[in-house]
C-alpha positions as a Python dict, from the first residue, in 0.01 Angstrom:
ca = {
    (1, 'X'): (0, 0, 0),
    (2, 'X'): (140, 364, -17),
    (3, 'X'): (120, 631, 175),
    (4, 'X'): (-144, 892, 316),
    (5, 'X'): (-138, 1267, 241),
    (6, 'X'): (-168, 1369, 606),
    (7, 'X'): (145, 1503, 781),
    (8, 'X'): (374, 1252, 824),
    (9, 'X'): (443, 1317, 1169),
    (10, 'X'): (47, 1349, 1287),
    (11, 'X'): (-39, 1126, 1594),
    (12, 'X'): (326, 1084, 1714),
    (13, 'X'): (401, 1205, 2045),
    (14, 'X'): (597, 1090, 2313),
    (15, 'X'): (513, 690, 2416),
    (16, 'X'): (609, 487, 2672),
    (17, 'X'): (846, 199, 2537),
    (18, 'X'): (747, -116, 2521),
    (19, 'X'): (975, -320, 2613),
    (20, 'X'): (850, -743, 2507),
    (21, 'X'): (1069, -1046, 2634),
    (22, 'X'): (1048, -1306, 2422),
    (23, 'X'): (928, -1688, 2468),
    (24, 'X'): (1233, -1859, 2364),
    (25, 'X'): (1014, -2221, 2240),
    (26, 'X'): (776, -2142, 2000),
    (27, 'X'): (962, -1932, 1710),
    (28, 'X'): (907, -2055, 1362),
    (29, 'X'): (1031, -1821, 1064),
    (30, 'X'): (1055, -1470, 986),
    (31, 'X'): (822, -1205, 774),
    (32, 'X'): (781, -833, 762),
    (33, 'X'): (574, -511, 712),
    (34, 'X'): (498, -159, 530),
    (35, 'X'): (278, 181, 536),
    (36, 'X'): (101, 375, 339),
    (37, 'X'): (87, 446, -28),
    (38, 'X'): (334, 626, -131),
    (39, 'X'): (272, 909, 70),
    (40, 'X'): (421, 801, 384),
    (41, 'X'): (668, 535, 501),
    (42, 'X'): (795, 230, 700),
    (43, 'X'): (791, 154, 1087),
    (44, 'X'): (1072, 138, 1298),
    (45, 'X'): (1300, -143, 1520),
    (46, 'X'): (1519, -160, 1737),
    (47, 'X'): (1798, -399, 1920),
    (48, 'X'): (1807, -705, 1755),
    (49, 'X'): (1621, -1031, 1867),
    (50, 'X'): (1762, -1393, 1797),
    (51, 'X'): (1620, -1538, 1533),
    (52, 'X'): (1383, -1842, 1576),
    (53, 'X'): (1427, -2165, 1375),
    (54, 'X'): (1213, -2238, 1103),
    (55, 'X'): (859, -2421, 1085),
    (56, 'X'): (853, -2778, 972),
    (57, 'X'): (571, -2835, 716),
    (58, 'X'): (309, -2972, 1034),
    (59, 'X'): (418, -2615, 1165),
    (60, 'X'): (577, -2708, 1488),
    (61, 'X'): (914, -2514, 1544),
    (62, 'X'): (1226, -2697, 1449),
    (63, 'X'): (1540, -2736, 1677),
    (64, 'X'): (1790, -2425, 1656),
    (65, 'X'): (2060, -2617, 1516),
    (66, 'X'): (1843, -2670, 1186),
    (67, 'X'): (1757, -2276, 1148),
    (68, 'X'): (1854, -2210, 809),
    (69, 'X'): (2008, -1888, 881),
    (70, 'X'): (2219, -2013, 1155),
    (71, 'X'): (2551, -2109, 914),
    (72, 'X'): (2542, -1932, 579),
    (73, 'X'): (2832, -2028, 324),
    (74, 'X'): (3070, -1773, 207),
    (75, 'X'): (3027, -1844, -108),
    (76, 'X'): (2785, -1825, -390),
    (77, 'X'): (2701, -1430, -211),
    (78, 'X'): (2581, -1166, -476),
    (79, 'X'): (2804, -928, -659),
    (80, 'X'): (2829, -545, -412),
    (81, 'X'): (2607, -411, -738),
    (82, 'X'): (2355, -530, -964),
    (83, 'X'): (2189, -478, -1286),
    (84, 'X'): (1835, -429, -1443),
    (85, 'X'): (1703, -459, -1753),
    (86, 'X'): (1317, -415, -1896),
    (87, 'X'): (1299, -638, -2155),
    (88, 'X'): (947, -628, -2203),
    (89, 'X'): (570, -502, -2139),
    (90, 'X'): (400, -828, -2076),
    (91, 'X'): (65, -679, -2046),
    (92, 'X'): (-84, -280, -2006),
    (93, 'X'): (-421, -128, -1984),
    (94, 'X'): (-458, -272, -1573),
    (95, 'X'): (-682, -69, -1358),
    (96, 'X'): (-515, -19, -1012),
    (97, 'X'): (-374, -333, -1032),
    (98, 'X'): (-240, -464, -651),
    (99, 'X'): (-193, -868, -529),
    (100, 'X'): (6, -1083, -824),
    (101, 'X'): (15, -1452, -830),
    (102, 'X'): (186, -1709, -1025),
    (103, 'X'): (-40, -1981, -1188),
    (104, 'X'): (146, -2349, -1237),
    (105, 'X'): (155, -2310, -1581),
    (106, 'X'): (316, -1954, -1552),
    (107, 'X'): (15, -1762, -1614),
    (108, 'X'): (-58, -1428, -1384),
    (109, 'X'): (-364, -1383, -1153),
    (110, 'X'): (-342, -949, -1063),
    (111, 'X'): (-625, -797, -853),
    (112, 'X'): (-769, -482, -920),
    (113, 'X'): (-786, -289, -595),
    (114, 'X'): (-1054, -44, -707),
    (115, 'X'): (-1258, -224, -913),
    (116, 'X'): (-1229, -559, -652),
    (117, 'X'): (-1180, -798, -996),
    (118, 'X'): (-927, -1099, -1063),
    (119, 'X'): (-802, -1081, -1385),
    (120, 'X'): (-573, -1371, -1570),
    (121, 'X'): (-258, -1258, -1767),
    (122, 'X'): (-132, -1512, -2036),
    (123, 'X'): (244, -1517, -1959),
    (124, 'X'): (348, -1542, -2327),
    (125, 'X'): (128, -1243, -2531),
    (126, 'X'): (-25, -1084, -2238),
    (127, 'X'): (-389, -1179, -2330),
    (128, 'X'): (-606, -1103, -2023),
    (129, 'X'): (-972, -1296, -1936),
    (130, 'X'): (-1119, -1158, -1597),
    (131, 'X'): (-1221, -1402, -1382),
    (132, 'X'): (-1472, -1230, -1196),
    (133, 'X'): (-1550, -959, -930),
    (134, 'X'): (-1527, -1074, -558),
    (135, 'X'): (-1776, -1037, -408),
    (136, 'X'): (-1796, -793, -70),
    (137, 'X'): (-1503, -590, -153),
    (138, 'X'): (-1533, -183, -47),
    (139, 'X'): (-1301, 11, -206),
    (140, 'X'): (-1228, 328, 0),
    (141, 'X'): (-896, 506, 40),
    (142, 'X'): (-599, 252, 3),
    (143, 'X'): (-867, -43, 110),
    (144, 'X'): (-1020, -280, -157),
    (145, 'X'): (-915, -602, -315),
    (146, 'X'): (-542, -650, -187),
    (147, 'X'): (-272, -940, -213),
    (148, 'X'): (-420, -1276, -354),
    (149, 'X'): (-217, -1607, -346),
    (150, 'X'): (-237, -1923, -558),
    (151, 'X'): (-273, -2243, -311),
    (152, 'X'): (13, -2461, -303),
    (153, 'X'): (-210, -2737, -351),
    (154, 'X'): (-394, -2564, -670),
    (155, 'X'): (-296, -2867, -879),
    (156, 'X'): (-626, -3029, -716),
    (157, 'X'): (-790, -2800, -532),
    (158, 'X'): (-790, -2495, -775),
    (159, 'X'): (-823, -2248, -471),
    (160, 'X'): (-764, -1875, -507),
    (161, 'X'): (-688, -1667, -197),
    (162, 'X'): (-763, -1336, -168),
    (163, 'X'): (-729, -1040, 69),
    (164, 'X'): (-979, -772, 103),
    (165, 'X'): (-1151, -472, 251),
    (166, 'X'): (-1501, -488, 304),
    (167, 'X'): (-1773, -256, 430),
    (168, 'X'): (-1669, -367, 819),
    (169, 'X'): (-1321, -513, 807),
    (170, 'X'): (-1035, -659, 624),
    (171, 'X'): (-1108, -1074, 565),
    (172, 'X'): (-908, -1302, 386),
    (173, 'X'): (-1118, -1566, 128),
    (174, 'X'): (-1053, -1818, -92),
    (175, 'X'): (-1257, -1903, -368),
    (176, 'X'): (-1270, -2178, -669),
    (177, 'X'): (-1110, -2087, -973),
    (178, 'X'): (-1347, -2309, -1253),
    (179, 'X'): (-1040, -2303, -1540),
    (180, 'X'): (-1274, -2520, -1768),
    (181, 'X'): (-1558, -2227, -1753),
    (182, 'X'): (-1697, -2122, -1991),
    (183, 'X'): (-1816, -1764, -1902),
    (184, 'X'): (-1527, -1470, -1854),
    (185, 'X'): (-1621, -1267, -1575),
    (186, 'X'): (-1812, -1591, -1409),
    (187, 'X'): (-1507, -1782, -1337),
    (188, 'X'): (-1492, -1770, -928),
    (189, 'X'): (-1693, -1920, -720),
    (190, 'X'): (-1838, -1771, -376),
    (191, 'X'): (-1598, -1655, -95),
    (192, 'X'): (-1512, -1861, 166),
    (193, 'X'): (-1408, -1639, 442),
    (194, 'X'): (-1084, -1824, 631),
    (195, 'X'): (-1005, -1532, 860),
    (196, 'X'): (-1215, -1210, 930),
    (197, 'X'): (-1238, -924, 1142),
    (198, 'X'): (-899, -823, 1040),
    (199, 'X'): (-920, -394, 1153),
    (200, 'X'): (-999, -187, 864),
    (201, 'X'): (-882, 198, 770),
    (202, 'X'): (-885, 465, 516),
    (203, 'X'): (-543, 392, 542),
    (204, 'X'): (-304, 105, 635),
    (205, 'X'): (-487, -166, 553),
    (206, 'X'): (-137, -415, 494),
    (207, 'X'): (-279, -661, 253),
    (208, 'X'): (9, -866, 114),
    (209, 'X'): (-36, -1273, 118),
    (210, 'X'): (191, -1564, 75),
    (211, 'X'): (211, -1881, 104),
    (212, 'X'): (570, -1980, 276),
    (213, 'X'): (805, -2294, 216),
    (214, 'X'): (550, -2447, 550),
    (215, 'X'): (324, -2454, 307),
    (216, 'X'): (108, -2201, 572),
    (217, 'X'): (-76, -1875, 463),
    (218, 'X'): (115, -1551, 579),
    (219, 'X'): (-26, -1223, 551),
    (220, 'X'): (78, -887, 652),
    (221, 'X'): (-156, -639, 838),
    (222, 'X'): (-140, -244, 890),
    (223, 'X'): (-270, -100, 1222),
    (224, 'X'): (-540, 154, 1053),
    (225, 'X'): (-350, 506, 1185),
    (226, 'X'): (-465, 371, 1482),
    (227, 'X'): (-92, 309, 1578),
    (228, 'X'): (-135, 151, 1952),
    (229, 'X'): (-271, -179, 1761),
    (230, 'X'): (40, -266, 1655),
    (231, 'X'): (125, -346, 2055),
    (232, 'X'): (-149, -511, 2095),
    (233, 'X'): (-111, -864, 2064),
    (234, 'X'): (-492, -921, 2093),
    (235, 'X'): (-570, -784, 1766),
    (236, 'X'): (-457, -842, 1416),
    (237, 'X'): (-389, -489, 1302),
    (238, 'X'): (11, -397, 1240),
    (239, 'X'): (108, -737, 1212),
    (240, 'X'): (220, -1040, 1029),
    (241, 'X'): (1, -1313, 1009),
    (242, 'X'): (36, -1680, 1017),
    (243, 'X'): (-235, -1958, 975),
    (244, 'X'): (-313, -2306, 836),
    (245, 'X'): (-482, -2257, 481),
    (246, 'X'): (-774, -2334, 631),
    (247, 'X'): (-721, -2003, 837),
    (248, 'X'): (-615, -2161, 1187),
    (249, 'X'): (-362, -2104, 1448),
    (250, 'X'): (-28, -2317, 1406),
    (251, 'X'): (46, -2485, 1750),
    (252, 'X'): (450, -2363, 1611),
    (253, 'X'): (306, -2019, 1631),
    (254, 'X'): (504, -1762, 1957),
    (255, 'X'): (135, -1784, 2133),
    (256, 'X'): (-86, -2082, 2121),
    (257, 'X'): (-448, -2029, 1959),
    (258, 'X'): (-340, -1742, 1765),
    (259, 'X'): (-245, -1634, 1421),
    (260, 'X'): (27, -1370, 1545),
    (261, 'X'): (331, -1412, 1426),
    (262, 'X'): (505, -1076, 1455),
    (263, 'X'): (394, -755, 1640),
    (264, 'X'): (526, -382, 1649),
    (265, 'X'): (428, -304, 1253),
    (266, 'X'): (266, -39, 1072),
    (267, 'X'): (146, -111, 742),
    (268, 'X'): (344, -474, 572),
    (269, 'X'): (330, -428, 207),
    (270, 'X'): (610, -727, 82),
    (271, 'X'): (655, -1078, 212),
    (272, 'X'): (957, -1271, 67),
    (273, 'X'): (1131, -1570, 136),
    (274, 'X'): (1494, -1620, 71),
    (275, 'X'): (1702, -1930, -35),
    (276, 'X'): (1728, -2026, 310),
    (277, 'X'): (1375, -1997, 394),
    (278, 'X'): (1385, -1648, 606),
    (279, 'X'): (1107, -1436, 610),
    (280, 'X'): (1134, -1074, 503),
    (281, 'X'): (882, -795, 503),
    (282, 'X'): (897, -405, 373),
    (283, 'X'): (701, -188, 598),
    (284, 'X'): (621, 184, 558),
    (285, 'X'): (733, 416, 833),
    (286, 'X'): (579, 771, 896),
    (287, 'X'): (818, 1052, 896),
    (288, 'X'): (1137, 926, 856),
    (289, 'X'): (1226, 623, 799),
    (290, 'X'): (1116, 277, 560),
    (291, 'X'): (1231, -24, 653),
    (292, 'X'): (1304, -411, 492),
    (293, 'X'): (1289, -616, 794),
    (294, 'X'): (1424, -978, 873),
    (295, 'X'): (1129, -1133, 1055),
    (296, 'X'): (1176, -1351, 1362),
    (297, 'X'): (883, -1549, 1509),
    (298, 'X'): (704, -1354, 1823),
    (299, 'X'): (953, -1008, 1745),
    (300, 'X'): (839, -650, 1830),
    (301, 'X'): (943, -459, 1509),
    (302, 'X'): (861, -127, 1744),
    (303, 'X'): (572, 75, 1627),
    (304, 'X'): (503, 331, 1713),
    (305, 'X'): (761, 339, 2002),
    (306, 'X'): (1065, 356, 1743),
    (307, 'X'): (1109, 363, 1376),
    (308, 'X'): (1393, 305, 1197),
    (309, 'X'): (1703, 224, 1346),
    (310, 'X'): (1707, 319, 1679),
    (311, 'X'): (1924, 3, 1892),
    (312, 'X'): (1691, 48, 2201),
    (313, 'X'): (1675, -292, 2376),
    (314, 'X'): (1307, -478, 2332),
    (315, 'X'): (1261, -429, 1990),
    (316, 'X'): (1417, -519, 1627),
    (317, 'X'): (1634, -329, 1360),
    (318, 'X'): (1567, -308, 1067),
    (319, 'X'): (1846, -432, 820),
    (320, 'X'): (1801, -136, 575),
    (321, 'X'): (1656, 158, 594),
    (322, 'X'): (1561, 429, 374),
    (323, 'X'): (1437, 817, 359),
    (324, 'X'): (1013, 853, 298),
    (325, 'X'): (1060, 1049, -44),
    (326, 'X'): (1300, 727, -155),
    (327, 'X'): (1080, 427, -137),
    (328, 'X'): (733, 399, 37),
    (329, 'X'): (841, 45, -18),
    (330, 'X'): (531, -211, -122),
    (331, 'X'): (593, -562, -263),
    (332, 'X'): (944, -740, -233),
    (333, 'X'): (1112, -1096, -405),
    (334, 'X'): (1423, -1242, -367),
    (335, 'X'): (1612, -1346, -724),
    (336, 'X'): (1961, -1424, -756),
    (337, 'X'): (2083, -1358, -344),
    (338, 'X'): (1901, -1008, -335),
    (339, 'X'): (1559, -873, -221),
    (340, 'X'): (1408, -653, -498),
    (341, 'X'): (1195, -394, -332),
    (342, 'X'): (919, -188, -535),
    (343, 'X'): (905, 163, -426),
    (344, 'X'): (555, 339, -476),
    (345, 'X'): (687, 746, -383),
    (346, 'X'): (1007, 672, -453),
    (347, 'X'): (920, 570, -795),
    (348, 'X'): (1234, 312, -770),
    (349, 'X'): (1326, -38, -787),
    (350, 'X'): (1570, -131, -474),
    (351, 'X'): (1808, -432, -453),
    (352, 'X'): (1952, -507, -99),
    (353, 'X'): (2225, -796, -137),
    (354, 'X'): (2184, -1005, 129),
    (355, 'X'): (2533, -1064, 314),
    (356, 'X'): (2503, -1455, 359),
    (357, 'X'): (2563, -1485, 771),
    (358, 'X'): (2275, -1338, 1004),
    (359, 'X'): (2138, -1080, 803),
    (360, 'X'): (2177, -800, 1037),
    (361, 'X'): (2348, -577, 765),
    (362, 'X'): (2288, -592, 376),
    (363, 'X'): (2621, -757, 199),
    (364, 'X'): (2653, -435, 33),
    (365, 'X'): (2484, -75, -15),
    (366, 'X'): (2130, -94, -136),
    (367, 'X'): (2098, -3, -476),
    (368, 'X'): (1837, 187, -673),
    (369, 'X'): (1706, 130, -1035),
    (370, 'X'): (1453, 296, -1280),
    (371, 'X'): (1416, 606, -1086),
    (372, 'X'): (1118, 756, -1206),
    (373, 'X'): (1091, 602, -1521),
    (374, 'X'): (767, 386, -1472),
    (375, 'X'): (653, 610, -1209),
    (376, 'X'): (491, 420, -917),
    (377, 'X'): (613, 111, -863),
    (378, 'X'): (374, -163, -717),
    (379, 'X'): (445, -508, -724),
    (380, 'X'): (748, -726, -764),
    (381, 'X'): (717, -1129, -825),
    (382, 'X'): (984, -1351, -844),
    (383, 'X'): (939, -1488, -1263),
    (384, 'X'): (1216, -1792, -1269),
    (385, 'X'): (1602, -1787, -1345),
    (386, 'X'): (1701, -1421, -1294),
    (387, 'X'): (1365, -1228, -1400),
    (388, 'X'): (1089, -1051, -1224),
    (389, 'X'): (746, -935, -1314),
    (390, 'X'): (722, -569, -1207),
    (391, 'X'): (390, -418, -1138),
    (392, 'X'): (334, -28, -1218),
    (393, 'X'): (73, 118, -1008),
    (394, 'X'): (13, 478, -1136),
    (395, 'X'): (-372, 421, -1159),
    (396, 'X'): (-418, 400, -794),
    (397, 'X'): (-561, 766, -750),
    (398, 'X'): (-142, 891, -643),
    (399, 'X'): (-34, 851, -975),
    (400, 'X'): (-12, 1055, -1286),
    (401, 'X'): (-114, 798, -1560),
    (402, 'X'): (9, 789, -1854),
    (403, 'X'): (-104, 578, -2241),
    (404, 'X'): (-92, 230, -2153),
    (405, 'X'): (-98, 246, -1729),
    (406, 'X'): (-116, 52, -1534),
    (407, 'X'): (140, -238, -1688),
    (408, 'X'): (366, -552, -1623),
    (409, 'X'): (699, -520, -1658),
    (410, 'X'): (931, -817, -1762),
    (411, 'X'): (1259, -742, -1603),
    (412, 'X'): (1606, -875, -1624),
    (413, 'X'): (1800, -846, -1302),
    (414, 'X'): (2141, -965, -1165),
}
């Protein structure tokens, strides 16, 4: 999501810090959060946590000495800089396009946060069918339809998962995608609410989904400029979420019977797993800083006591950090031993290089790419060997479109 046009420092006055000892059992993986559209930016962290070891696939935590970020090899790290290349427009003409998914045959699913439709992109000329129009969905500021996921199991269940604002909250659904129909626009079947009551905003509404290497549903929340949610581990709101597919607590989870997996967010706009299976997450922060964060289970990522880097003891750095008017940072991947980070103000395409050990710095400098040349930036998605699809999102009320917004970029990166 981007940012709001209110000050950026409105609502922050002095707080009491929170200061949250963690349960050392129950920590799984790692994920991470964002803001508002690019208007504002990400939350902040402070000292840095351990990190937990990672979920097996029934979800229970596994033993420290198998976390995969424990031991990283020296070699195989990415080059200090990178490159990136357009090589192609896969697809333009999108209509505030938000949540992209990959289909098993390569085809694109991309939401249309305005006009709350699922449309299908054919990977090879760009051809789109819409599927249909979700039912429920109430656009309004940066809510509407949000991140949708592809089940890991779509081979035989052909299950959609979407993430959405409705008239009294944000739910997550899922719904049958009937492939063999033969109606456009009548291609999903009814919702089936997993998780609702999620707190709903004009603003920070979170709305990214993924499914991990678990297998589980993750999802990241923003706390609705209502910024004391985000310490309150009772409700969903400036979090990151994680939950069966059937929308259930994992008994691996930091707190039995709930769906919390990390706390102290604003607004998560990019979940990303890297090639060891740690959780990331780009959050927006509100005057100062954005933030790509290196999620461990049950941490307090600090908002709205801190934001940015700011070492105080209770809650977690972020690894990078950037200034408001540079990123607004919304969906992430990791290709080729980097996290690509789509910047919505900022305009920008970011690569961190990840340093291969704990994480705690980025191997090198971040590096910035295509400054201002697509305008908003949306959406990034991992797209096999060492491309990405890039989603523009200048359509989105923030923008200034131009012929052929909002489009999918097919990029080149190293």
């Amino acid at each position: 999501m981007g940012r709001f046009t209110t000050p950026h420092g409105s609502g922050r006055g002095a707080r009491q810090a929170a200061v949250a000892v963690l349960a050392a059992g129950a920590l799984i993986l790692t994920a991470g959060c964002s803001s508002q559209e690019g208007v504002e930016s990400t939350a902040g962290q402070g000292a840095s946590s351990p990190a937990g070891s990672p979920p097996s696939p029934s979800g229970r935590a596994a033993s420290p000495s198998t976390s995969p970020s424990a031991s990283r090899p020296a070699a195989g790290l990415p080059p200090a800089k990178g490159s990136v290349k357009v090589v192609s427009t896969l697809t333009e003409g999108l209509d505030s396009p938000w949540g992209l998914a990959e289909l098993p045959d390569g085809d694109l699913l991309v939401s249309s946060r305005d006009k709350g439709t699922i449309t299908r992109i054919d990977a090879k000329n760009g051809k789109k069918t819409l599927l249909g129009t979700v039912p429920g969905v109430a656009p309004a500021g940066e809510g509407g339809l949000l991140g949708i996921a592809v089940s890991p199991d779509y081979g035989t269940d052909h299950l959609v998962y979407a993430y959405f604002t409705t008239a009294s909250d944000n739910r997550i659904a899922r719904m049958l995608y009937d492939e063999n129909g033969t109606n456009p626009g009548q291609l999903l079947g009814a919702p089936d609410t997993i998780l609702r009551g999620i707190p709903k905003g004009s603003i920070h509404n979170g709305g990214r989904i993924a499914f991990g290497p678990d297998r589980m549903l993750y999802a990241g929340t923003g706390e609705t400029g209502d910024d004391g949610l985000a310490q309150d581990k009772k409700s969903l709101a400036g979090k990151i979420l994680r939950m069966t597919p059937d929308g259930e607590p994992l008994h691996g989870n930091p707190e039995a019977d709930s769906v919390v997996y990390s706390y102290g967010h604003r607004n998560v706009q990019g979940l990303a797993w890297d090639g060891h299976k740690q959780l990331w997450a780009a959050e927006f922060g509100q005057d100062t800083w954005d933030e790509l964060n290196r999620i461990v289970p049950g941490g307090n990522y600090g908002w709205p006591e801190v934001e940015g880097k700011a070492g105080e003891a209770g809650f977690i750095d972020p690894v990078a950090q950037w200034k408001t008017s540079e990123a607004s940072p919304s969906g992430i991947a990791f290709v080729k031993g980097s996290i690509w980070m789509a910047g919505l103000r900022g305009e920008r395409l970011w690569r961190i290089p990840l340093s291969g050990t704990a994480d705690k710095e980025p191997l090198a400098a971040p590096q910035s790419f295509l400054e201002g040349k697509y305008g908003r930036l949306r959406t990034v998605l991992a797209a096999g060997g060492n491309k990405l699809w890039l989603v523009t999102s200048e359509t989105d009320t923030r923008g200034t479109p131009k012929a052929g917004d909002d489009r999918i970029l097919v990029v080149e990166v190293r």
